Each structure stands twice: as C-alpha cells, then as structure tokens.
Short mmCIF file of C-alpha atoms in Angstrom, two decimals:
data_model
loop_
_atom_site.label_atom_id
_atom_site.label_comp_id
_atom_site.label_asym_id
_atom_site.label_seq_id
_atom_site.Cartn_x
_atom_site.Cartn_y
_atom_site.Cartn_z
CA UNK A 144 -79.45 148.45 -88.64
CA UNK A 145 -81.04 148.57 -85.01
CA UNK A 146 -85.20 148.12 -84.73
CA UNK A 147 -86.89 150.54 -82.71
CA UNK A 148 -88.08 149.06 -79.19
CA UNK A 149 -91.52 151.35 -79.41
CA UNK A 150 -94.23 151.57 -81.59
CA UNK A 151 -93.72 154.18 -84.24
CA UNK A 152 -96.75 155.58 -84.83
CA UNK A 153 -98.99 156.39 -81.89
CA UNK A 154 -101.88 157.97 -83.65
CA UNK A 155 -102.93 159.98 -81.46
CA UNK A 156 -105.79 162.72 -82.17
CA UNK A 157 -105.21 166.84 -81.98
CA UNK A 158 -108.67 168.43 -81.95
CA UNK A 159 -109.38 171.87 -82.57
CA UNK A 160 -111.11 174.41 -80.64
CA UNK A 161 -114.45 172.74 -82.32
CA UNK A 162 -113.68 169.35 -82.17
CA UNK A 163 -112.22 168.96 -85.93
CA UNK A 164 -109.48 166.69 -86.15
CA UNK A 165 -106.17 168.66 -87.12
CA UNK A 166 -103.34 166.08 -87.48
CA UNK A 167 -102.08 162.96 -85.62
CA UNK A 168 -98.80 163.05 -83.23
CA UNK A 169 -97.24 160.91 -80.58
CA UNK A 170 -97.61 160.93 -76.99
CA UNK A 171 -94.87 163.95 -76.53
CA UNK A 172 -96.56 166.19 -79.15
CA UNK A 173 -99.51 165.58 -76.47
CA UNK A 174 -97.78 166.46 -73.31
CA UNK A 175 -96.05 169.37 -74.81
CA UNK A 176 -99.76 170.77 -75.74
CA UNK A 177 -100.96 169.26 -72.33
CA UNK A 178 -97.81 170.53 -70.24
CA UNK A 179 -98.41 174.16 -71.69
CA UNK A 180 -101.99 174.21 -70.68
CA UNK A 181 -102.67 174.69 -74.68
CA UNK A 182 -105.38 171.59 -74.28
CA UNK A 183 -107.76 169.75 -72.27
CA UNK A 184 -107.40 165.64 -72.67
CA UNK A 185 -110.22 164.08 -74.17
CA UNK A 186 -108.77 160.39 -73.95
CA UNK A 187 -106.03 158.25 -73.97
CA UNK A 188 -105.10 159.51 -76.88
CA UNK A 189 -106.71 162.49 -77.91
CA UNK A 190 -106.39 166.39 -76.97
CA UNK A 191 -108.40 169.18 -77.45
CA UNK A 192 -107.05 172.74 -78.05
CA UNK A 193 -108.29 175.52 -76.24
CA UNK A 194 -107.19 178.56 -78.57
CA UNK A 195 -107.98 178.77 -81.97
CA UNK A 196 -105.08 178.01 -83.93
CA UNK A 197 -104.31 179.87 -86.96
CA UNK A 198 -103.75 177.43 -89.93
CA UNK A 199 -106.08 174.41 -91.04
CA UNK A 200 -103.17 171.79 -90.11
CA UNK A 201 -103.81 168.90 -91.86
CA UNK A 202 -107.64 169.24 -92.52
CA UNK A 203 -107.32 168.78 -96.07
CA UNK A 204 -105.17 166.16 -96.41
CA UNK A 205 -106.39 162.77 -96.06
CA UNK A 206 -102.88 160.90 -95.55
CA UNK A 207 -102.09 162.44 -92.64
CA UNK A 208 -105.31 162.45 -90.87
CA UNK A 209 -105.86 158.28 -90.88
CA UNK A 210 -104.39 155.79 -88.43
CA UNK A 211 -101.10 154.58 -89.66
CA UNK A 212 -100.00 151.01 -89.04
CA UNK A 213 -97.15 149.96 -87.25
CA UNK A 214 -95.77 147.09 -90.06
CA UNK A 215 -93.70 147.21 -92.46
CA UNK A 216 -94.74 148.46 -95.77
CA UNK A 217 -92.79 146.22 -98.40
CA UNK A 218 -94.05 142.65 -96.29
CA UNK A 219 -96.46 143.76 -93.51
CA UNK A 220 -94.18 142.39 -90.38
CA UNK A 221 -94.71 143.97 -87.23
CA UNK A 222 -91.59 142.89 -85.90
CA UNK A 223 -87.63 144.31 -85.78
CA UNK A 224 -89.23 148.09 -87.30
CA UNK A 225 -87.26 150.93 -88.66
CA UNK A 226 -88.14 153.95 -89.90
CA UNK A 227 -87.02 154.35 -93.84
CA UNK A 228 -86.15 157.98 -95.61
CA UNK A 229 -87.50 157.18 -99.05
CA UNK A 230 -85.94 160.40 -100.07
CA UNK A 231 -83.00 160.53 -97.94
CA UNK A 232 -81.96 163.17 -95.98
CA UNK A 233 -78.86 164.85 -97.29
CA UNK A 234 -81.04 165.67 -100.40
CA UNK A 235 -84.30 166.99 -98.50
CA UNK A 236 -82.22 169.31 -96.45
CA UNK A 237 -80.88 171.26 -99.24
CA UNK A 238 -84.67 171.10 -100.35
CA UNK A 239 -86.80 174.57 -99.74
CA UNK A 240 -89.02 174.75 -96.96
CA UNK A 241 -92.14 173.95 -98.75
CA UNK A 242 -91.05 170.75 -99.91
CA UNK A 243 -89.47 169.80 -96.37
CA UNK A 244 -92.26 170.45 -94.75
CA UNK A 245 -93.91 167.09 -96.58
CA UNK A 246 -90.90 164.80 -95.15
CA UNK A 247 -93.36 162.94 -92.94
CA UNK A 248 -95.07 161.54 -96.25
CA UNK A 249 -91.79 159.92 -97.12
CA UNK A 250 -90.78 158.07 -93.63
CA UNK A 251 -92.46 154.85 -93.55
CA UNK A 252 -91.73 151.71 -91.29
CA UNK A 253 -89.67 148.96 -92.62
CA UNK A 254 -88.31 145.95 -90.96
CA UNK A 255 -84.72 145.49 -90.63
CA UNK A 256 -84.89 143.16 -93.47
CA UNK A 257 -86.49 145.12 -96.09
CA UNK A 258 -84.73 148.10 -95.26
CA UNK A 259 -81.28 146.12 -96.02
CA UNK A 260 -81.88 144.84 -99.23
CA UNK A 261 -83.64 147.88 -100.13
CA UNK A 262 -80.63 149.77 -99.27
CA UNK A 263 -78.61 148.16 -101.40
CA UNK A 264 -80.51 149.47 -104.93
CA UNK A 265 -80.98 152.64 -103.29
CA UNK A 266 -76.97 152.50 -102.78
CA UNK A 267 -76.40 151.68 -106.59
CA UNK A 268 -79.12 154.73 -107.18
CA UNK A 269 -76.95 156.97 -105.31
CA UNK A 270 -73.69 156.02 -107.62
CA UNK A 271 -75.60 156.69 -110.63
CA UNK A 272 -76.47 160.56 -109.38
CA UNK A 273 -73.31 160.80 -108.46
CA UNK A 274 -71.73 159.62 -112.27
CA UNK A 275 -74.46 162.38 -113.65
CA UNK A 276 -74.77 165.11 -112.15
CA UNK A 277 -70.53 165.17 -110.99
CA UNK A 278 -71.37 164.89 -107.22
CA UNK A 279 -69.13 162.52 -105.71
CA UNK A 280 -70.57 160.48 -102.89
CA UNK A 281 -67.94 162.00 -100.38
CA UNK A 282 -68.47 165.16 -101.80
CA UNK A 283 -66.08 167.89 -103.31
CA UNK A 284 -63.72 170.20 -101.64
CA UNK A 285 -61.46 168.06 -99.78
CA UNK A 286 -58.38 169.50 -98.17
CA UNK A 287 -55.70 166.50 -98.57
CA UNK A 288 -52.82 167.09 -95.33
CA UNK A 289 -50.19 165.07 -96.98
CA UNK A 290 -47.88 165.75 -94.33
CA UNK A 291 -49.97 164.91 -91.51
CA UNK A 292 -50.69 161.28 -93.17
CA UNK A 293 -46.91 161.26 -93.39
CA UNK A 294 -46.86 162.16 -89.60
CA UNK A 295 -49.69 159.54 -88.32
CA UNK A 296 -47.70 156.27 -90.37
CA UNK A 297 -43.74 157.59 -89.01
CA UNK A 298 -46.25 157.92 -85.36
CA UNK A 299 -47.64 154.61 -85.52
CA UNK A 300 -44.36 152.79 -86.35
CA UNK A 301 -42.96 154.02 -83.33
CA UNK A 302 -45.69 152.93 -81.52
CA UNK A 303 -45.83 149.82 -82.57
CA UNK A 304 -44.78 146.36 -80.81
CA UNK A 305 -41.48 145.44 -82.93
CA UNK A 306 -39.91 148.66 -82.45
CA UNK A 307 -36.96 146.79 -81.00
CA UNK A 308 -36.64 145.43 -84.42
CA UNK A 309 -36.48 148.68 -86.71
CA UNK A 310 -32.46 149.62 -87.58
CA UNK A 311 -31.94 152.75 -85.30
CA UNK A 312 -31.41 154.77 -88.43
CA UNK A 313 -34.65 153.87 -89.37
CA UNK A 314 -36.16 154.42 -86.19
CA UNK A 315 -34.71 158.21 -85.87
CA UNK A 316 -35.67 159.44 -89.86
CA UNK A 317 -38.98 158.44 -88.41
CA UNK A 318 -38.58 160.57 -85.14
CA UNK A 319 -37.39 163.31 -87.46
CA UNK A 320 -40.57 163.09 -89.61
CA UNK A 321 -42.74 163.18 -86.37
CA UNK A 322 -40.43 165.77 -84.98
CA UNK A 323 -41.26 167.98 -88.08
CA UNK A 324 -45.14 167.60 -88.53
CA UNK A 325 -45.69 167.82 -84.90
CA UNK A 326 -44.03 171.07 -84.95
CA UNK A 327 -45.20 172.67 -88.39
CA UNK A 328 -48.90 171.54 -86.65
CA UNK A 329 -48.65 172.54 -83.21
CA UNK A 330 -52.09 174.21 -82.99
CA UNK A 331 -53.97 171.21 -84.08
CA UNK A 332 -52.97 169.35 -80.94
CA UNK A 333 -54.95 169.68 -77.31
CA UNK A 334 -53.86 172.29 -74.89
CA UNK A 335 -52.09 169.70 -73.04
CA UNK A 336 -49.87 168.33 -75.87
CA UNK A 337 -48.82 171.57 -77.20
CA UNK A 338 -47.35 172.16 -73.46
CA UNK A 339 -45.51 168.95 -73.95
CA UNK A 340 -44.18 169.38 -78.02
CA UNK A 341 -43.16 173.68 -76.72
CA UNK A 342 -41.20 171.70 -73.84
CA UNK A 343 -39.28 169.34 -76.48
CA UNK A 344 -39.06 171.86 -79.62
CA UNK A 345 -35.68 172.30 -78.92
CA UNK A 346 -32.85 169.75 -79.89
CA UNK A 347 -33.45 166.18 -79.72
CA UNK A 348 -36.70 163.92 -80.04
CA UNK A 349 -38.01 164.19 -77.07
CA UNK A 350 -41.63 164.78 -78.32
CA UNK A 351 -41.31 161.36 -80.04
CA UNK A 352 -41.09 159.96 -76.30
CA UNK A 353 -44.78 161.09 -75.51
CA UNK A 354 -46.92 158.56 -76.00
CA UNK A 355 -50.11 160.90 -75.80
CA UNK A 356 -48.63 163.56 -78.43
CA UNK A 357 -48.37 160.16 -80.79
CA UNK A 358 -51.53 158.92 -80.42
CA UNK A 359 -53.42 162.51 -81.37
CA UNK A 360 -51.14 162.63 -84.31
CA UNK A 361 -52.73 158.93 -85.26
CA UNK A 362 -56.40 160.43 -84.94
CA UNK A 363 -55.56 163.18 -86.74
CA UNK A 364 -57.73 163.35 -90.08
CA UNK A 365 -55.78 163.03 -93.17
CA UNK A 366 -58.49 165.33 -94.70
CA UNK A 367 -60.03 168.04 -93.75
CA UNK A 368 -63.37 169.93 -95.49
CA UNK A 369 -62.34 173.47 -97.51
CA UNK A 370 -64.51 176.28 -97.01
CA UNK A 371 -65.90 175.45 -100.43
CA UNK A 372 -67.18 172.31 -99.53
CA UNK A 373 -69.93 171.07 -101.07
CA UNK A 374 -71.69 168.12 -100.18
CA UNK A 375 -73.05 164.96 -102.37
CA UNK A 376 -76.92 166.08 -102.00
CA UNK A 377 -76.08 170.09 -102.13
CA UNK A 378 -74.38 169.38 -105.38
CA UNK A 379 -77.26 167.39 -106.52
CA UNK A 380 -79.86 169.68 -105.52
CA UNK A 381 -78.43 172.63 -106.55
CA UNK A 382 -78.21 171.80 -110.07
CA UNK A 383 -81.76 170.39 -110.18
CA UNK A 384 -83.19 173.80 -108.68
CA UNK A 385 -81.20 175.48 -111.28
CA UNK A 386 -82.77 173.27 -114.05
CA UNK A 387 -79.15 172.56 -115.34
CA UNK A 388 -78.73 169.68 -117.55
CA UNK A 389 -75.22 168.35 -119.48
CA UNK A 390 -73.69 165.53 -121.52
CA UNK A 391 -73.15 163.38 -119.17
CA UNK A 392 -76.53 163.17 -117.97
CA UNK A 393 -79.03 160.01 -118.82
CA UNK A 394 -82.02 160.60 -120.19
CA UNK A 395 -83.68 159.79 -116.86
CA UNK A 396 -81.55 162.83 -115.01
CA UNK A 397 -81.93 165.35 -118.19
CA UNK A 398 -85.70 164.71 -117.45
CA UNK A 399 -84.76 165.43 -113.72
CA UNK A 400 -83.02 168.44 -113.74
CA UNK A 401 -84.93 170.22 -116.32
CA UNK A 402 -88.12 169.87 -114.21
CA UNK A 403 -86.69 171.05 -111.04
CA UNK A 404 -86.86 169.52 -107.42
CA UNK A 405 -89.96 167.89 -107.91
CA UNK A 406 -88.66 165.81 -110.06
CA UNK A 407 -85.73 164.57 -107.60
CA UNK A 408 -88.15 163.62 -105.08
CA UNK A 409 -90.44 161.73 -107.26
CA UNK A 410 -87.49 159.59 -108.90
CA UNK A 411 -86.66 158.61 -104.51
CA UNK A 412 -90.32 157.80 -104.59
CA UNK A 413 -90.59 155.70 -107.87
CA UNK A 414 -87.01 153.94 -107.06
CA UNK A 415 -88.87 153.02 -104.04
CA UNK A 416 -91.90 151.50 -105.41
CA UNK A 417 -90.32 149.74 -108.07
CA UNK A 418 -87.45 148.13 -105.96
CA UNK A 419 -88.98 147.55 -102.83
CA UNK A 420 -92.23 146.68 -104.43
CA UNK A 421 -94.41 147.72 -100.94
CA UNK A 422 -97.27 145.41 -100.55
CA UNK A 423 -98.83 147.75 -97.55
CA UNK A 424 -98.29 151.27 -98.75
CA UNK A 425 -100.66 153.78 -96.71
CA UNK A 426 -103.58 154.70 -97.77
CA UNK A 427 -103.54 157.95 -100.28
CA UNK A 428 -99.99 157.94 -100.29
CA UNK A 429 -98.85 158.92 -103.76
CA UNK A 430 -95.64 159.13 -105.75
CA UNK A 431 -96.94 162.54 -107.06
CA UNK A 432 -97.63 163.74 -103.60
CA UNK A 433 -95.18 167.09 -102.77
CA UNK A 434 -97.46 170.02 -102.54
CA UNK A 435 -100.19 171.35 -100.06
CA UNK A 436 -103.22 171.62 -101.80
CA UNK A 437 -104.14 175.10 -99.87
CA UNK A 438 -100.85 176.55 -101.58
CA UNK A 439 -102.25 175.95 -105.44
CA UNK A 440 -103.80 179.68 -105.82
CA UNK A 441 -100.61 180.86 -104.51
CA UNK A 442 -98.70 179.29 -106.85
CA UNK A 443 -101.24 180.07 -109.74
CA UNK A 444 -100.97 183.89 -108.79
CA UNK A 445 -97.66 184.03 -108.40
CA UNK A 446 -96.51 182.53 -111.92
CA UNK A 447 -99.42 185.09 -113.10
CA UNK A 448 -97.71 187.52 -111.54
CA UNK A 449 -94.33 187.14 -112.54
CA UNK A 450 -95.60 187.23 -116.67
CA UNK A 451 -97.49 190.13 -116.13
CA UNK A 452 -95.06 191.91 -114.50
CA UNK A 453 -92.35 190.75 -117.05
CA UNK A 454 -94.35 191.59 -120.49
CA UNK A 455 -95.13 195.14 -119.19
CA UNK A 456 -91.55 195.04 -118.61
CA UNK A 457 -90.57 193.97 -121.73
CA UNK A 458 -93.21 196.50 -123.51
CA UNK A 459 -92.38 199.51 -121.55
CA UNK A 460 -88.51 199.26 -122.86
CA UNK A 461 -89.54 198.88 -125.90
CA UNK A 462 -91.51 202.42 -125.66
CA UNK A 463 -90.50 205.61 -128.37
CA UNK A 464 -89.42 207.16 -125.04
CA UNK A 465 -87.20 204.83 -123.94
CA UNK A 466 -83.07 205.47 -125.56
CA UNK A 467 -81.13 202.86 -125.80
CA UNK A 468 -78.84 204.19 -128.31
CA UNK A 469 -77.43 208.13 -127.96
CA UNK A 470 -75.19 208.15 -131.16
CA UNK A 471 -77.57 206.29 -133.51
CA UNK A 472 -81.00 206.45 -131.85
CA UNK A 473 -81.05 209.79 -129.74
CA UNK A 474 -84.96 210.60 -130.29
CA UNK A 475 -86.94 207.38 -130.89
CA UNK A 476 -89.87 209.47 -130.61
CA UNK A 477 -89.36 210.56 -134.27
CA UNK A 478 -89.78 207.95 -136.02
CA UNK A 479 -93.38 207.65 -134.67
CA UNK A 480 -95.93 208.36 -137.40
CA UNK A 481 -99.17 210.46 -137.03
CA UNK A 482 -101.11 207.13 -137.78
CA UNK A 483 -99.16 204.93 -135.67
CA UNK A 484 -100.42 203.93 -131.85
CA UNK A 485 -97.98 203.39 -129.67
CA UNK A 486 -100.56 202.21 -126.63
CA UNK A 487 -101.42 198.70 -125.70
CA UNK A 488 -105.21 199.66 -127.04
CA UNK A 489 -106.77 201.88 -129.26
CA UNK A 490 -110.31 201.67 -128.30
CA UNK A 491 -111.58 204.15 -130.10
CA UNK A 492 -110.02 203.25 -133.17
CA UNK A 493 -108.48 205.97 -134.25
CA UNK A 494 -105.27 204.77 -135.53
CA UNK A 495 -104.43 202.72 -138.50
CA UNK A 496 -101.50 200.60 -137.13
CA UNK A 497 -99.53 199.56 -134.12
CA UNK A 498 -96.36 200.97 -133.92
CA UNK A 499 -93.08 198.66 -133.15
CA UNK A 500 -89.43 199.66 -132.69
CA UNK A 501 -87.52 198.95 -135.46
CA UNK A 502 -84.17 199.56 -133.88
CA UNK A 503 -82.61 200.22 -130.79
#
C-alpha cells in the first residue's frame, strides 16, 4: 500500500461573508474559490467569501470545523500516511445521498502499517457479510465464456516455447479449436485482427499463424458481467435499505438489516474501533455520527407526515360511503344507525356511539 508524499490535511480556513468559519479544505478548494474571484485571501491559509452563500456549511458541526492532525490514528506516526475508508467504498456508493455526504467523517490517516493489519480483520469482516446476506465478494451475475477459456489455453500452447515438441496431431486439434472460437468471436477482436481472421476464414489455419490475433485471444476475459449484475456492496445495501432479514443471518446482521443503513455504517465504524483500537481518534468523532443535525425537524416532520397522511387514509376507506363489496355490501350507508357518528369527533355530543364497519 503506497504512503502519500503530502500532507493530508491542510486545514485551511473558508470564511463567510462575515468572517464565520464555514468548513476546512485544502489548498485547491482555495484556489478554485480564489481563481473564480468567489474570495479575497486573508492568509496563508485562509479565504474569505465575498457572496453570501446559501447553506450554514459546517457551522454546526464541531468535527469538521477543528484542525485535523496529520498522524495516524491507531499509533500517532506521522510517517508512511494513507488515507483509510472505515466504511469502504463499494458500500457508501450504493448509500443515499444524505448519508454520502458524511464520507469525510469516515477517512482518517493511517500509516502503511496499521492500515495492513487492519485490513486483514476488515477482510475476514467482509467474508462474513458476504456468508449472510448471499453477496459474494466477486459479486453475482457472471457470464462464464467457456469457449473462449477453451480458445485462450489451445492459443497459448501454440504460443508457447516447446511447440516443436507437441505431436502435429496435437498441434492442429489445437489450431482447429483456435480456428473455431476465433471465428464464432470475431467481433470481440480489434479492428485490425478481425481484418486478419476475415483474410484466413477460409480453409486452412492460417489465423493460427498470427501471432497478434493469439495474443488478444489470451487477454480475452473468461468472464464477462450480465446485465443483471449486481455487485458485493449493492447486494449488501440493498437488502439493508429494504430491512430484509433471513435464516442465514447472525444475530449481529438480523440486528443490521432490520434497522436499515444506519446500522451498516455503524457496524464499519465499531469493527474499526474494536480492531484497530485508535489511540488518536479526532476529536468529536463518534461511532453514532451519520446525520446533519440541521436535517432532524425534517426528518421529525416527515415521519409525522407520512402517519397522518396514512391513518386518514386508512379511516377514509373505512367510511359508510366507501363500497368495497357490490354483491354483498352495495349500500354501506345502511347499516348506519340514527345514533351512530360516523365523524372523527362529535363535539357537541350528540351521538351515543362511534360507528365502525363491520364488513366490507
């Protein structure tokens, strides 16, 4: 695993119109503000916008508003850095945008060192999704070309050094085999070598004499992604945001899937912290940490919304006007008594009951 050369934090400050500090950001972030004429330099290492920008950036959240370190986070070396996924990226990119959005709270600075062993459990983490949820590591919809692996091993015998060697029965079944995937796959070849395999289709093996025809058939992949292709962490994801849980889920991934994608990114997070065992973890950085704090009332409002919406839903099919039933049930409304209320409220008080549907 290669160490980066630079520092990976440069910490610099992005001021708003007021002088508030709205996030940190490296030195490009800066000269793409500064190169737009979008700020004035204050520093070194600080900008100023002139506009007034729209959102609150990250005002309101301490952890990415402090001055990171560049060390490692598991034993504080400042040497040989890399930059570690804690949850890794072919499972955040199947994520939604809200929760991708917070990547930057999971990329912290490991040495080369750390990051191997810690690789390893993450590794053995990986398997165990995999066993759960049915998500191979390689994924699932593989297209297996039988006959081109057939192709590439009769190619590379003939290409090989001890030719001289094979019986030259041997040596033209394998010409034939080449002969025949070569020309059941013409369009899978470069412009160049389908000129050459057209010019020796006919009679002969001829084609089997072109070195460069051979050596694209060896490249060739013996598999090939279907158009149902589904990756490792799509699989994984997928189910999770579908709360779908099965029998050959742990107790740890039940409790995974059934609370959603959260959940998935918390378990990265946890796996983390107990197998690493980071001595220098940022300050305010959590394991609980996925949400912006601004977004709570939308969230709030929005679940509100959803069960109001849904019981007068429920309620309104289950009105006297409402037929579900022609043949058994054609007027509802009859079976209403005088002293029934069918309303939400009777404020006045004048009837003795609530009405309910007894039938459909």
């Amino acid at each position: 695993m290669l160490s980066r050369e630079k520092d990976i934090y440069n910490n610099c400050k992005v001021l708003d119109i007021n002088g508030n500090l709205l996030f940190r950001a490296g030195n490009r972030r800066l000269e793409w503000y500064l190169s737009r004429n979008l700020a004035e330099r204050i520093d070194a290492s600080t900008i100023q916008l002139n506009f007034v920008n729209k959102g609150s950036g990250r005002r309101d959240e301490p952890f990415y508003l402090q001055e990171m370190q560049n060390m490692c986070t598991v034993c504080g070396s400042t040497t040989n850095l890399t930059m570690h996924h804690i949850v890794p990226h072919h499972y955040r990119k199947y994520m939604n945008e809200m929760i991708k959005s917070r990547s930057s709270h999971d990329l912290l600075p490991l040495c080369t060192s750390c990051h191997d062993k810690y690789e390893r459990h993450a590794v053995l983490f990986k398997q165990h999704l995999s066993q759960c949820f049915s998500a191979p590591l390689d994924g699932l919809g593989w297209i297996e070309r039988k006959d081109i692996g057939k192709g590439m091993r009769a190619a590379s015998t003939l290409m090989s050094r001890s030719l001289e060697k094979i019986p030259k029965q041997r040596i033209d079944q394998l010409r034939a085999v080449v002969n025949e995937v070569v020309g059941q796959n013409v369009d899978l070849f470069t412009a160049d070598s389908q000129v050459l395999i057209n010019k020796h289709r006919v009679g002969g093996f001829g084609v089997c004499a072109e070195h460069g025809v051979l050596e694209e058939l060896m490249a060739m992949e013996t598999r090939i992604r279907g158009p149902g292709f589904r990756t490792h962490g799509e699989i994984i994801v997928n189910v999770v945001a579908k709360h779908c849980t099965n029998s050959l889920m742990c107790d740890q991934c039940k409790e995974i899937a059934a609370a959603g994608v959260p959940a998935l990114v918390t378990s990265w997070r946890r796996h983390f912290v107990e197998h690493a065992d980071p001595a220098y973890l940022p300050s305010h950085w959590s394991i609980e940490h996925w949400y912006r704090s601004e977004l709570i009332p939308l969230y709030v409002t929005t679940v509100a919304a959803v069960g109001v919406c849904g019981y007068f839903s429920a309620r309104a099919l289950k009105s006297p006007d409402v037929v579900w039933n022609k043949r058994e049930n054609p007027y509802p409304w009859l079976d209403v008594q005088q002293n029934e209320n069918t309303k939400m409220l009777d404020p006045a008080g004048r009837f003795e009951k609530q009405w309910t549907r007894t039938r459909l």
